Amino acid sequence: MSVSSAASDQTVCTPLPVLGRDVTVPLVTGGEVTYAALDYAASAPALQRVWDDVAAYAPYYGSVHRGAGYLSQLSTDLFENARNTVAEFLGCRPADQVVFTRSTTDSLNLLARVIPADCQVFVFETEHHASLLPWQDARVTYLDAPSTPQQAVRTLERALADRDPHGPALVCVTGASNVTGELWPVRELAAAAHAHGARIVLDAAQLAPHHPVSVTDLDVDWIAFSGHKLYAPFGSGVLAGRADWLQAAEPYLAGGGASRKVTRREDGGVAVEWHETAARHEAGSPNVIGAYAIASACKALTEAGWDSLVAREQHLVRTVREGLAEVPEVRILSLFGDDAPRVGVLSFVVEGWNSSHFAAALSAEYGIGVRDGLFCAHPLVRTLLGSDPQSQGECGAPEAAPGEKSLNAIRVSFGAGTPDEHVERFVAAVRELVRDGAKWRYRTEEGRCVPAV
Ligand SMILES: Cc1ncc(COP(=O)(O)O)c(C=O)c1O
């Protein structure tokens, strides 16, 4: 999978309209600026198109599935059609199921609940905690951080070769790192998994908003992603893929919607027949608007065209990387090296600066929203920084003196709605802060840096 070759600059498009694009925020130094939202990896703004679709549907919103009224039937149709749209967006196989969840975290926890009892799980220590932690009850092997994509494949192959070849196994891997933005060799990892009789789930939380993702092309067994990172922040996520383990397991949640028939047993208990469709794991009243919003985002991205979306984002990636390369105090974090293909997610440290202090100054003095910390990927950030991420620095004083290791990092991330001006302002602000220092005083409040007044 290569993003750099996906499109040329000739096809660069304008940003897709998103909500909040005209919002202004106050600066501590006086005046207001347009807010530069550069924290897409956490949550991306809603696409205007998604908002408009949701607003157009909202008056027709009704109860789904058993409702007899017109609006209930309409809402049921929209909900089930949203499943089909997502299946198409993800290039699903005909027998795959699309389950609507709350988020990627929810999707991976659902999968962890349905894997066979004797399943062995293989996961790299570099994963986001949502991929790293749900398997704690399973027989899980944590794989060391690789330093190249090829090494990742070799590490997985070795681990799989050593496993009990008879039992079921599952590999969980990210498509794009939420820390470095680097792409993982998903197709090759899937081939290795399958060659050893294992299945693979792709955590596409950071890949799907930036790059076309196909179950079929990548030959993965499941894909998980979140609506709020895909410009559809209405509380829904997706787990899509093979139906058999989903159908064989007890429902994730027990309740209405998941059950087809419930009767009293002679012994006084209750007998339940569970659905075998996706509804089995969607007990309770579903988030129809959330699912509809995800489907709308899938359509909007497809219609905008991935070639031009990718080209535009790569142009922004280059602007940031080239701009930061001119500031010797900045170190961009990378597992796979400078040439690794990546999406619009970059983390870095600034020599002599506490990351929280730096992020606070970007916000308060430049109206730029980035993120600082460990990004729910503590083992990976520990590896990249070579330091213990449990310790937090005080923002008054630099956490790391020149030449010392930083304790946490700053992450800038962007996507389809980001105008050039936002990343240009960011690069200029980094340069200015490093050269001149902060113009304001900051203090630590509940572990975070905030302007002193
Ligand atoms: C790679 C990755 N996986 C999983 C998640 C979890 O997503 P959510 O918080 O939407 O469940 C994130 C969130 O940042 C992520 O970056």
PDB file of N, CA and C and ligand atoms in Angstrom, residues 41 103-105 128 130 174 178 203 205-206 226 228-229, ligand 1:
ATOM      1  N   ALA A  41      -6.598  13.348  14.347  1.00  0.00           N
ATOM      2  CA  ALA A  41      -6.396  11.947  14.733  1.00  0.00           C
ATOM      3  C   ALA A  41      -7.207  11.599  15.974  1.00  0.00           C
ATOM      4  N   SER A 103     -17.661   2.679  18.594  1.00  0.00           N
ATOM      5  CA  SER A 103     -16.336   3.219  18.250  1.00  0.00           C
ATOM      6  C   SER A 103     -15.410   2.064  17.891  1.00  0.00           C
ATOM      7  N   THR A 104     -14.178   2.398  17.532  1.00  0.00           N
ATOM      8  CA  THR A 104     -13.177   1.346  17.290  1.00  0.00           C
ATOM      9  C   THR A 104     -12.928   0.549  18.567  1.00  0.00           C
ATOM     10  N   THR A 105     -12.830   1.257  19.678  1.00  0.00           N
ATOM     11  CA  THR A 105     -12.605   0.579  20.967  1.00  0.00           C
ATOM     12  C   THR A 105     -13.711  -0.451  21.207  1.00  0.00           C
ATOM     13  N   HIS A 128      -2.257   1.165  19.461  1.00  0.00           N
ATOM     14  CA  HIS A 128      -3.112   1.995  20.311  1.00  0.00           C
ATOM     15  C   HIS A 128      -3.718   1.092  21.389  1.00  0.00           C
ATOM     16  N   ALA A 130      -6.566   0.691  22.340  1.00  0.00           N
ATOM     17  CA  ALA A 130      -7.820   0.048  21.920  1.00  0.00           C
ATOM     18  C   ALA A 130      -7.556  -1.297  21.252  1.00  0.00           C
ATOM     19  N   THR A 174      -2.698  -2.329  13.369  1.00  0.00           N
ATOM     20  CA  THR A 174      -3.179  -1.029  12.929  1.00  0.00           C
ATOM     21  C   THR A 174      -2.833  -0.810  11.447  1.00  0.00           C
ATOM     22  N   ASN A 178      -1.389   5.933  15.097  1.00  0.00           N
ATOM     23  CA  ASN A 178      -1.957   7.195  15.591  1.00  0.00           C
ATOM     24  C   ASN A 178      -0.868   8.088  16.184  1.00  0.00           C
ATOM     25  N   ASP A 203      -7.200  -2.562  12.575  1.00  0.00           N
ATOM     26  CA  ASP A 203      -7.642  -1.344  13.253  1.00  0.00           C
ATOM     27  C   ASP A 203      -7.435  -0.202  12.267  1.00  0.00           C
ATOM     28  N   ALA A 205      -8.823   2.788  12.427  1.00  0.00           N
ATOM     29  CA  ALA A 205      -9.263   4.075  12.989  1.00  0.00           C
ATOM     30  C   ALA A 205      -8.530   5.242  12.340  1.00  0.00           C
ATOM     31  N   GLN A 206      -7.225   5.073  12.100  1.00  0.00           N
ATOM     32  CA  GLN A 206      -6.449   6.172  11.500  1.00  0.00           C
ATOM     33  C   GLN A 206      -6.245   5.992  10.001  1.00  0.00           C
ATOM     34  N   SER A 226     -13.909   4.202  13.552  1.00  0.00           N
ATOM     35  CA  SER A 226     -14.801   5.075  14.337  1.00  0.00           C
ATOM     36  C   SER A 226     -15.381   6.166  13.466  1.00  0.00           C
ATOM     37  N   HIS A 228     -16.327   9.159  14.475  1.00  0.00           N
ATOM     38  CA  HIS A 228     -15.879  10.528  14.815  1.00  0.00           C
ATOM     39  C   HIS A 228     -14.520  10.866  14.239  1.00  0.00           C
ATOM     40  N   LYS A 229     -13.766   9.861  13.785  1.00  0.00           N
ATOM     41  CA  LYS A 229     -12.501  10.160  13.096  1.00  0.00           C
ATOM     42  C   LYS A 229     -12.722  10.237  11.583  1.00  0.00           C
TER      43      LYS A 229
HETATM   44  C1  LIG B   1      -5.214   3.598  15.877  1.00  0.00           C
HETATM   45  C2  LIG B   1      -6.372   3.802  16.807  1.00  0.00           C
HETATM   46  N1  LIG B   1      -7.112   2.760  17.152  1.00  0.00           N
HETATM   47  C3  LIG B   1      -8.167   2.869  17.970  1.00  0.00           C
HETATM   48  C4  LIG B   1      -8.530   4.086  18.476  1.00  0.00           C
HETATM   49  C5  LIG B   1      -9.721   4.172  19.369  1.00  0.00           C
HETATM   50  O1  LIG B   1     -10.727   4.894  18.748  1.00  0.00           O
HETATM   51  P1  LIG B   1     -12.026   5.319  19.575  1.00  0.00           P
HETATM   52  O2  LIG B   1     -11.527   6.216  20.657  1.00  0.00           O
HETATM   53  O3  LIG B   1     -12.852   6.017  18.585  1.00  0.00           O
HETATM   54  O4  LIG B   1     -12.609   4.089  20.096  1.00  0.00           O
HETATM   55  C6  LIG B   1      -7.802   5.212  18.154  1.00  0.00           C
HETATM   56  C7  LIG B   1      -8.164   6.527  18.727  1.00  0.00           C
HETATM   57  O5  LIG B   1      -7.406   7.449  18.738  1.00  0.00           O
HETATM   58  C8  LIG B   1      -6.701   5.071  17.284  1.00  0.00           C
HETATM   59  O6  LIG B   1      -5.957   6.120  16.934  1.00  0.00           O
END
